[in-house]
Amino acid sequence: MNKSWFLLSLVTIGTTAQANIIIDDFSTGNYSYNTTVDTYTSQTGITAIAPTRYVAHDFVANPNARPIRTEVAGGKLFISTGVNVNAKLNFNYMASLKNSVPAQGSGLLGLSSFNAASPAIDISSESAFKFDYENNDQNNTMIYVYAWNSDFTAFNASAGYSVAAGNGSLTIPYSAVFTTVNPNSIGMLGFGVLAPTSNDITLTSVAAVPEPASMIALGAGLLALARRRRSK
């Protein structure tokens, strides 16, 4: 093999050496949920970072009794809110709901309703969360990430990050989330979507990934190595 091509190929290999950890690619756990008051639903046996997904529809304001609709289908999470709805949606991943807790119901569940992931979720090999999205209709849509430790005694959360309208991706670094919770020992991991003005958005993937800056540095280092080798 030509040495130059070999060294340049190391750049590509190196920049993809750390495989992303899928939080949820929405390929399993299909559901459709449409409500006009605070309610929750859940899906079990899913292929995600943990076997259960909890979905909460939280109305901050709903003067016209319009719905929040969420749906997982075709590898996508669809979020739609009605006219004049100010909504907060939460998606938690853990082992399961407690045996006495219905899979779906009115109101929102507290921490005592969940069983922590076992073994604990470990995403310590990565350094950021990445959200791929489509059809975000407003620039004031926001996403945040949160986590509890393995025994639910510590909780960390990021601030809300604005999502640009249209299609794209949003990256939230671990440094914005984790302070007292260790990313190698998470009992429940989640993210929230703030939809203050009847926002609609579709998520196609949520993953733990290397931060872009670290990948650029790695690629630059390998390119420098290739140049040195080629000059010899």
Short mmCIF file of C-alpha atoms in Angstrom, two decimals, residues 86-193:
data_model
loop_
_atom_site.label_atom_id
_atom_site.label_comp_id
_atom_site.label_asym_id
_atom_site.label_seq_id
_atom_site.Cartn_x
_atom_site.Cartn_y
_atom_site.Cartn_z
CA ASN A 86 -46.30 26.23 26.33
CA ALA A 87 -44.92 22.74 26.92
CA LYS A 88 -42.09 20.87 28.56
CA LEU A 89 -41.48 17.30 27.44
CA ASN A 90 -39.23 14.84 29.23
CA PHE A 91 -37.79 11.53 28.06
CA ASN A 92 -36.16 9.38 30.75
CA TYR A 93 -34.26 6.10 30.34
CA MET A 94 -33.97 3.61 33.18
CA ALA A 95 -34.50 -0.08 34.03
CA SER A 96 -38.26 0.07 34.57
CA LEU A 97 -41.15 1.63 36.41
CA LYS A 98 -41.90 0.18 39.83
CA ASN A 99 -44.26 -2.80 39.74
CA SER A 100 -47.10 -0.82 41.29
CA VAL A 101 -46.85 2.03 38.77
CA PRO A 102 -49.07 1.88 35.66
CA ALA A 103 -47.30 2.10 32.30
CA GLN A 104 -49.43 5.14 31.43
CA GLY A 105 -51.41 7.59 33.50
CA SER A 106 -52.41 11.10 34.47
CA GLY A 107 -50.01 13.47 36.18
CA LEU A 108 -46.24 13.17 36.20
CA LEU A 109 -44.18 10.54 38.02
CA GLY A 110 -41.72 11.26 40.81
CA LEU A 111 -38.32 9.68 41.33
CA SER A 112 -39.71 6.99 43.63
CA SER A 113 -41.64 5.51 40.69
CA PHE A 114 -38.51 4.40 38.82
CA ASN A 115 -36.03 1.54 39.09
CA ALA A 116 -32.47 2.59 38.32
CA ALA A 117 -30.62 1.08 35.38
CA SER A 118 -28.76 -2.08 36.40
CA PRO A 119 -25.94 -2.26 35.57
CA ALA A 120 -25.60 1.49 35.72
CA ILE A 121 -25.42 3.40 32.45
CA ASP A 122 -21.80 4.06 31.46
CA ILE A 123 -21.19 6.72 28.81
CA SER A 124 -17.81 7.82 30.17
CA SER A 125 -15.94 6.98 26.95
CA GLU A 126 -17.57 9.97 25.23
CA SER A 127 -17.69 13.67 26.06
CA ALA A 128 -20.87 15.21 24.62
CA PHE A 129 -24.51 14.59 23.74
CA LYS A 130 -25.61 15.00 20.14
CA PHE A 131 -29.20 15.48 19.00
CA ASP A 132 -29.97 15.07 15.30
CA TYR A 133 -33.23 16.72 14.31
CA GLU A 134 -35.52 17.70 11.46
CA ASN A 135 -38.33 20.18 10.87
CA ASN A 136 -37.77 22.37 13.90
CA ASP A 137 -40.20 25.17 13.15
CA GLN A 138 -38.94 27.82 15.61
CA ASN A 139 -35.62 29.09 16.91
CA ASN A 140 -36.83 29.18 20.52
CA THR A 141 -37.12 25.39 20.84
CA MET A 142 -34.66 24.28 23.53
CA ILE A 143 -33.15 20.96 24.61
CA TYR A 144 -31.45 20.07 27.89
CA VAL A 145 -29.92 16.91 29.38
CA TYR A 146 -30.07 15.54 32.93
CA ALA A 147 -28.97 12.50 34.90
CA TRP A 148 -29.26 10.83 38.30
CA ASN A 149 -26.53 8.70 39.80
CA SER A 150 -26.96 4.96 40.32
CA ASP A 151 -28.76 5.25 43.67
CA PHE A 152 -30.73 8.41 42.85
CA THR A 153 -28.94 10.50 45.48
CA ALA A 154 -27.41 13.02 43.07
CA PHE A 155 -28.92 14.89 40.14
CA ASN A 156 -27.24 17.03 37.47
CA ALA A 157 -28.72 18.95 34.55
CA SER A 158 -27.61 21.28 31.81
CA ALA A 159 -29.21 24.57 30.95
CA GLY A 160 -31.47 24.67 27.92
CA TYR A 161 -29.69 24.90 24.56
CA SER A 162 -31.39 26.67 21.68
CA VAL A 163 -32.13 24.59 18.59
CA ALA A 164 -31.76 26.37 15.26
CA ALA A 165 -34.83 26.20 13.05
CA GLY A 166 -34.84 23.67 10.22
CA ASN A 167 -32.73 20.52 10.12
CA GLY A 168 -29.41 19.93 11.86
CA SER A 169 -27.74 18.73 15.02
CA LEU A 170 -27.18 20.10 18.50
CA THR A 171 -24.22 19.20 20.72
CA ILE A 172 -24.25 19.60 24.52
CA PRO A 173 -20.87 18.92 26.20
CA TYR A 174 -20.65 16.75 29.29
CA SER A 175 -19.06 19.71 31.08
CA ALA A 176 -22.42 21.48 30.86
CA VAL A 177 -24.21 18.55 32.49
CA PHE A 178 -22.09 16.61 34.95
CA THR A 179 -20.81 17.98 38.26
CA THR A 180 -21.60 15.44 40.99
CA VAL A 181 -22.92 12.58 38.83
CA ASN A 182 -20.24 10.37 37.28
CA PRO A 183 -20.97 9.51 33.63
CA ASN A 184 -19.82 5.94 34.32
CA SER A 185 -22.48 5.35 36.97
CA ILE A 186 -25.86 6.73 35.88
CA GLY A 187 -29.09 5.31 37.25
CA MET A 188 -31.41 7.31 34.99
CA LEU A 189 -30.55 9.48 32.00
CA GLY A 190 -32.90 11.88 30.28
CA PHE A 191 -33.42 14.87 28.08
CA GLY A 192 -36.06 17.56 27.91
CA VAL A 193 -37.55 19.62 25.12
#
